[in-house]
């Protein structure tokens, strides 16, 4: 069996899904991070992944006797993450374990709690991948912009070029950070669901009339409501940052939709492009025009 069949891939390194070699991954992520703030974000993400691996511990809490199906299950979840993600969007949260089990096929020996925890781990990996893709592109652009100079001057010049490229590509940074935040939020909820499943799995006796599914559903709904309330509170306490995030998300949607349409119809006019985006229900015509101007898309035809 090849390394690719036994490992996950992120930031240019293969690593054990259960983080037995987490130091290698952590060092690679730190080498990519341009500031300490992003290093802290990576630390939070790795901590969330570690919490997900705990669902695979045996009864004596020993990592060296993890089930043989642990790593293959995590890898299978990653291979089918898009299908799981899409289907879970249209189902109740308490059906998540069944959605995962059905999507990865095969004879799955993992418990519901382990399946959902594996899904949480892969969600974090997907979020980290979005940030790593941005960082790799940033470094590539900085290297291309930097002229050949003496070795002792290279570090300062490269740092300057990185800062310049980062300013020019700030929308990509916003998109990457939002993606990581969204994936980690979903992973937190998935871990909450996994914990509920674990509690249900550990119940040796239940009283008459006790319905585990109902308890799971009610708890999950309460968690979702609580998460929305916390997000609303943060938005009210910092309305400007909330508006900025909303605007950034809208601009990114407009950018992607416009690029797809221009690629399919290179000779489309600015007016027709705006009409298409309005028809897609993204936002109003004035808002679309404003963001197209800021993005420099067909600006000459305004």
Short mmCIF file of C-alpha atoms in Angstrom, two decimals:
data_model
loop_
_atom_site.label_atom_id
_atom_site.label_comp_id
_atom_site.label_asym_id
_atom_site.label_seq_id
_atom_site.Cartn_x
_atom_site.Cartn_y
_atom_site.Cartn_z
CA UNK A 1 0.00 0.00 0.00
CA UNK A 2 1.43 3.39 -1.00
CA UNK A 3 1.97 6.41 1.23
CA UNK A 4 -0.93 8.15 -0.52
CA UNK A 5 -3.28 5.30 0.47
CA UNK A 6 -2.29 5.49 4.14
CA UNK A 7 -1.88 9.24 4.63
CA UNK A 8 -3.54 12.59 4.22
CA UNK A 9 -1.85 15.34 2.20
CA UNK A 10 -1.60 18.97 3.24
CA UNK A 11 0.87 21.80 2.68
CA UNK A 12 3.22 19.59 0.67
CA UNK A 13 3.56 16.80 3.25
CA UNK A 14 1.89 13.45 3.84
CA UNK A 15 0.82 12.85 7.42
CA UNK A 16 -0.91 10.23 9.51
CA UNK A 17 -4.65 11.00 9.79
CA UNK A 18 -4.40 10.32 13.53
CA UNK A 19 -1.55 12.83 13.92
CA UNK A 20 1.16 10.50 15.15
CA UNK A 21 3.58 12.70 13.17
CA UNK A 22 1.89 16.01 13.89
CA UNK A 23 5.23 17.77 14.52
CA UNK A 24 6.14 17.48 10.84
CA UNK A 25 2.83 18.98 9.76
CA UNK A 26 3.03 21.73 12.38
CA UNK A 27 6.53 22.73 11.28
CA UNK A 28 5.43 22.87 7.65
CA UNK A 29 2.43 25.06 8.47
CA UNK A 30 4.56 27.39 10.59
CA UNK A 31 7.08 27.72 7.76
CA UNK A 32 4.30 28.97 5.48
CA UNK A 33 2.70 31.40 7.94
CA UNK A 34 3.70 35.05 7.34
CA UNK A 35 2.75 36.22 10.86
CA UNK A 36 2.12 35.00 14.39
CA UNK A 37 -1.63 35.52 14.07
CA UNK A 38 -1.83 32.87 11.38
CA UNK A 39 0.41 30.57 13.42
CA UNK A 40 -2.14 30.85 16.24
CA UNK A 41 -4.92 29.96 13.78
CA UNK A 42 -2.98 26.89 12.70
CA UNK A 43 -2.54 25.92 16.34
CA UNK A 44 -6.28 26.10 16.94
CA UNK A 45 -6.93 24.01 13.84
CA UNK A 46 -4.44 21.32 14.89
CA UNK A 47 -5.97 21.25 18.36
CA UNK A 48 -9.40 20.67 16.82
CA UNK A 49 -7.98 17.82 14.72
CA UNK A 50 -6.41 16.29 17.82
CA UNK A 51 -9.76 16.37 19.63
CA UNK A 52 -11.27 14.47 16.70
CA UNK A 53 -8.64 11.71 16.94
CA UNK A 54 -9.55 11.11 20.59
CA UNK A 55 -12.76 9.41 19.45
CA UNK A 56 -10.59 6.55 18.14
CA UNK A 57 -8.90 5.84 21.48
CA UNK A 58 -9.41 2.38 22.95
CA UNK A 59 -10.85 1.78 26.38
CA UNK A 60 -7.43 2.21 28.01
CA UNK A 61 -6.81 5.50 26.21
CA UNK A 62 -3.72 4.29 24.38
CA UNK A 63 -2.86 5.61 20.91
CA UNK A 64 -0.62 2.63 20.15
CA UNK A 65 -3.63 0.31 20.00
CA UNK A 66 -5.90 2.32 17.75
CA UNK A 67 -8.25 0.24 15.55
CA UNK A 68 -6.86 -0.73 12.17
CA UNK A 69 -9.78 0.94 10.42
CA UNK A 70 -9.11 4.39 11.95
CA UNK A 71 -6.78 5.81 9.29
CA UNK A 72 -8.57 4.19 6.30
CA UNK A 73 -11.88 5.61 7.54
CA UNK A 74 -10.46 9.15 7.73
CA UNK A 75 -8.99 8.79 4.24
CA UNK A 76 -12.27 7.43 2.86
CA UNK A 77 -14.12 10.39 4.36
CA UNK A 78 -11.72 12.80 2.66
CA UNK A 79 -12.16 11.10 -0.70
CA UNK A 80 -15.92 11.54 -0.45
CA UNK A 81 -15.94 14.84 1.44
CA UNK A 82 -17.68 16.75 -1.35
CA UNK A 83 -20.58 14.28 -1.53
CA UNK A 84 -20.91 14.16 2.27
CA UNK A 85 -20.75 17.95 2.54
CA UNK A 86 -23.37 18.51 -0.16
CA UNK A 87 -25.80 15.89 1.12
CA UNK A 88 -25.49 16.99 4.74
CA UNK A 89 -26.57 20.49 3.74
CA UNK A 90 -30.05 19.18 2.94
CA UNK A 91 -30.51 16.80 5.86
CA UNK A 92 -31.03 17.05 9.60
CA UNK A 93 -27.82 17.12 11.58
CA UNK A 94 -28.83 13.91 13.41
CA UNK A 95 -28.63 12.07 10.06
CA UNK A 96 -24.98 13.03 9.56
CA UNK A 97 -23.52 9.69 10.64
CA UNK A 98 -25.78 7.79 8.24
CA UNK A 99 -24.88 10.20 5.44
CA UNK A 100 -21.16 9.56 6.00
CA UNK A 101 -21.58 5.79 6.26
CA UNK A 102 -23.61 5.67 3.05
CA UNK A 103 -21.23 7.96 1.16
CA UNK A 104 -17.99 6.08 1.86
CA UNK A 105 -19.53 2.68 1.02
CA UNK A 106 -17.85 -0.60 1.92
CA UNK A 107 -17.98 -2.54 5.17
CA UNK A 108 -17.49 0.28 7.66
CA UNK A 109 -16.71 -0.95 11.18
CA UNK A 110 -16.47 2.51 12.74
CA UNK A 111 -19.11 3.70 15.20
CA UNK A 112 -21.31 6.68 14.45
CA UNK A 113 -19.26 8.85 16.81
CA UNK A 114 -16.02 7.87 15.09
CA UNK A 115 -17.45 8.54 11.63
CA UNK A 116 -18.64 12.01 12.59
CA UNK A 117 -15.35 12.79 14.37
CA UNK A 118 -13.45 11.72 11.24
CA UNK A 119 -15.65 14.07 9.22
CA UNK A 120 -14.80 16.89 11.64
CA UNK A 121 -11.08 16.19 11.21
CA UNK A 122 -11.34 16.29 7.41
CA UNK A 123 -13.33 19.54 7.53
CA UNK A 124 -10.40 21.15 9.33
CA UNK A 125 -7.99 19.74 6.74
CA UNK A 126 -10.12 21.27 3.97
CA UNK A 127 -10.06 24.65 5.71
CA UNK A 128 -6.30 24.51 6.19
CA UNK A 129 -5.89 23.57 2.53
CA UNK A 130 -7.67 26.75 1.47
CA UNK A 131 -5.24 28.85 3.51
CA UNK A 132 -2.21 26.87 2.34
CA UNK A 133 -3.21 27.30 -1.30
CA UNK A 134 -3.32 31.05 -0.78
CA UNK A 135 0.05 31.07 1.00
CA UNK A 136 1.73 28.99 -1.70
CA UNK A 137 0.38 31.31 -4.41
CA UNK A 138 1.60 34.27 -2.37
CA UNK A 139 5.11 32.87 -2.10
CA UNK A 140 5.22 31.99 -5.77
CA UNK A 141 4.25 35.52 -6.75
CA UNK A 142 6.83 37.01 -4.37
CA UNK A 143 9.58 34.77 -5.77
CA UNK A 144 8.71 35.69 -9.35
CA UNK A 145 8.79 39.40 -8.47
CA UNK A 146 12.11 39.25 -6.63
CA UNK A 147 15.21 39.84 -8.80
CA UNK A 148 18.41 37.86 -8.37
CA UNK A 149 20.34 39.41 -5.49
CA UNK A 150 23.11 38.53 -3.08
CA UNK A 151 22.22 35.91 -0.49
CA UNK A 152 22.47 38.24 2.53
CA UNK A 153 20.01 40.66 0.94
CA UNK A 154 17.54 38.01 -0.19
CA UNK A 155 15.61 37.61 3.06
CA UNK A 156 14.70 41.27 3.44
CA UNK A 157 13.83 41.61 -0.24
CA UNK A 158 11.69 38.48 -0.18
CA UNK A 159 9.85 39.75 2.90
CA UNK A 160 9.14 43.05 1.15
CA UNK A 161 7.85 41.26 -1.93
CA UNK A 162 5.68 39.01 0.26
CA UNK A 163 4.14 42.04 1.95
CA UNK A 164 3.54 43.67 -1.43
CA UNK A 165 1.96 40.54 -2.89
CA UNK A 166 -0.18 40.15 0.21
CA UNK A 167 -1.55 43.66 -0.14
CA UNK A 168 -2.32 43.12 -3.80
CA UNK A 169 -4.04 39.79 -3.13
CA UNK A 170 -5.91 40.76 0.01
CA UNK A 171 -9.23 39.50 -1.35
CA UNK A 172 -7.75 36.02 -1.71
CA UNK A 173 -6.59 36.24 1.90
CA UNK A 174 -10.08 37.22 3.06
CA UNK A 175 -11.56 34.32 1.10
CA UNK A 176 -9.03 31.83 2.51
CA UNK A 177 -9.50 32.99 6.10
CA UNK A 178 -13.30 32.91 5.77
CA UNK A 179 -13.09 29.39 4.37
CA UNK A 180 -10.96 28.24 7.31
CA UNK A 181 -13.31 29.89 9.79
CA UNK A 182 -16.35 28.30 8.15
CA UNK A 183 -14.82 24.82 8.02
CA UNK A 184 -13.69 25.02 11.64
CA UNK A 185 -17.15 26.15 12.74
CA UNK A 186 -18.67 23.15 10.96
CA UNK A 187 -16.03 20.89 12.49
CA UNK A 188 -16.87 22.14 16.00
CA UNK A 189 -20.54 21.32 15.42
CA UNK A 190 -19.60 17.91 14.02
CA UNK A 191 -17.54 17.15 17.14
CA UNK A 192 -20.50 18.13 19.29
CA UNK A 193 -22.64 15.66 17.33
CA UNK A 194 -19.94 13.01 17.66
CA UNK A 195 -19.93 13.47 21.43
CA UNK A 196 -23.70 13.00 21.54
CA UNK A 197 -23.36 9.80 19.54
CA UNK A 198 -20.65 8.59 21.91
CA UNK A 199 -22.88 9.21 24.90
CA UNK A 200 -25.69 7.29 23.22
CA UNK A 201 -23.32 4.43 22.35
CA UNK A 202 -22.18 4.18 25.98
CA UNK A 203 -25.69 3.94 27.40
CA UNK A 204 -26.04 0.42 28.78
CA UNK A 205 -29.59 0.89 30.00
CA UNK A 206 -32.30 3.32 29.05
CA UNK A 207 -35.69 3.81 30.70
CA UNK A 208 -38.91 2.99 28.88
CA UNK A 209 -39.90 5.71 26.46
CA UNK A 210 -36.38 7.10 26.22
CA UNK A 211 -35.67 7.94 22.57
CA UNK A 212 -32.00 8.54 21.80
CA UNK A 213 -32.79 9.96 18.35
CA UNK A 214 -35.07 12.59 19.85
CA UNK A 215 -32.45 13.57 22.42
CA UNK A 216 -29.83 13.86 19.69
CA UNK A 217 -32.10 15.95 17.51
CA UNK A 218 -33.07 18.34 20.31
CA UNK A 219 -29.49 18.78 21.51
CA UNK A 220 -28.20 19.39 18.00
CA UNK A 221 -30.90 21.95 17.29
CA UNK A 222 -30.10 23.75 20.54
CA UNK A 223 -26.41 23.78 19.60
CA UNK A 224 -27.19 25.23 16.18
CA UNK A 225 -29.38 27.94 17.72
CA UNK A 226 -26.68 28.74 20.28
CA UNK A 227 -24.04 29.00 17.55
CA UNK A 228 -26.22 31.38 15.53
CA UNK A 229 -26.88 33.46 18.65
CA UNK A 230 -23.17 33.73 19.43
CA UNK A 231 -22.46 34.76 15.85
CA UNK A 232 -25.20 37.37 16.05
CA UNK A 233 -23.79 38.69 19.30
CA UNK A 234 -20.35 39.03 17.79
CA UNK A 235 -21.82 40.84 14.82
CA UNK A 236 -23.72 43.28 17.05
CA UNK A 237 -20.67 43.97 19.20
CA UNK A 238 -18.53 44.62 16.11
CA UNK A 239 -20.97 45.74 13.40
CA UNK A 240 -18.25 47.14 11.16
CA UNK A 241 -16.32 43.86 11.01
CA UNK A 242 -19.57 41.97 10.37
CA UNK A 243 -20.41 44.26 7.45
CA UNK A 244 -16.90 43.88 6.09
CA UNK A 245 -17.14 40.10 6.19
CA UNK A 246 -20.51 40.19 4.46
CA UNK A 247 -19.20 42.53 1.77
CA UNK A 248 -16.14 40.34 1.25
CA UNK A 249 -18.30 37.26 0.83
CA UNK A 250 -20.55 39.05 -1.67
CA UNK A 251 -17.56 40.30 -3.64
CA UNK A 252 -16.06 36.82 -3.79
CA UNK A 253 -19.35 35.38 -5.10
CA UNK A 254 -19.49 38.08 -7.75
CA UNK A 255 -15.88 37.46 -8.75
CA UNK A 256 -16.35 33.72 -9.16
CA UNK A 257 -19.63 34.06 -11.07
CA UNK A 258 -18.20 36.75 -13.35
CA UNK A 259 -15.05 34.75 -14.11
CA UNK A 260 -17.12 31.67 -14.98
CA UNK A 261 -19.35 33.67 -17.32
CA UNK A 262 -16.44 35.48 -19.02
CA UNK A 263 -14.65 32.18 -19.50
CA UNK A 264 -17.74 30.71 -21.16
CA UNK A 265 -18.48 33.89 -23.16
CA UNK A 266 -15.27 35.93 -23.58
CA UNK A 267 -16.93 38.69 -25.64
CA UNK A 268 -19.71 39.43 -23.16
CA UNK A 269 -20.31 43.11 -22.44
CA UNK A 270 -20.28 44.67 -18.99
CA UNK A 271 -24.01 45.39 -19.21
CA UNK A 272 -24.87 41.83 -20.18
CA UNK A 273 -22.58 40.43 -17.49
CA UNK A 274 -24.30 42.49 -14.81
CA UNK A 275 -27.71 41.33 -16.07
CA UNK A 276 -26.60 37.70 -15.82
CA UNK A 277 -25.35 38.15 -12.26
CA UNK A 278 -28.55 39.93 -11.23
CA UNK A 279 -30.57 37.06 -12.72
CA UNK A 280 -28.57 34.65 -10.56
CA UNK A 281 -29.87 36.45 -7.49
CA UNK A 282 -26.47 37.36 -6.08
CA UNK A 283 -27.36 40.95 -5.20
CA UNK A 284 -28.65 44.19 -6.75
CA UNK A 285 -27.35 45.79 -9.95
CA UNK A 286 -25.70 48.81 -8.23
CA UNK A 287 -23.90 46.54 -5.75
CA UNK A 288 -22.68 44.24 -8.53
CA UNK A 289 -21.37 47.25 -10.49
CA UNK A 290 -19.56 48.55 -7.42
CA UNK A 291 -17.82 45.23 -6.79
CA UNK A 292 -16.96 44.71 -10.47
CA UNK A 293 -15.29 48.13 -10.44
CA UNK A 294 -13.31 47.23 -7.33
CA UNK A 295 -12.27 43.92 -8.88
CA UNK A 296 -11.31 45.57 -12.18
CA UNK A 297 -13.59 43.29 -14.21
CA UNK A 298 -14.64 44.78 -17.57
CA UNK A 299 -14.09 48.18 -16.01
CA UNK A 300 -13.25 49.76 -19.32
CA UNK A 301 -16.82 49.35 -20.49
CA UNK A 302 -18.42 51.16 -17.62
#
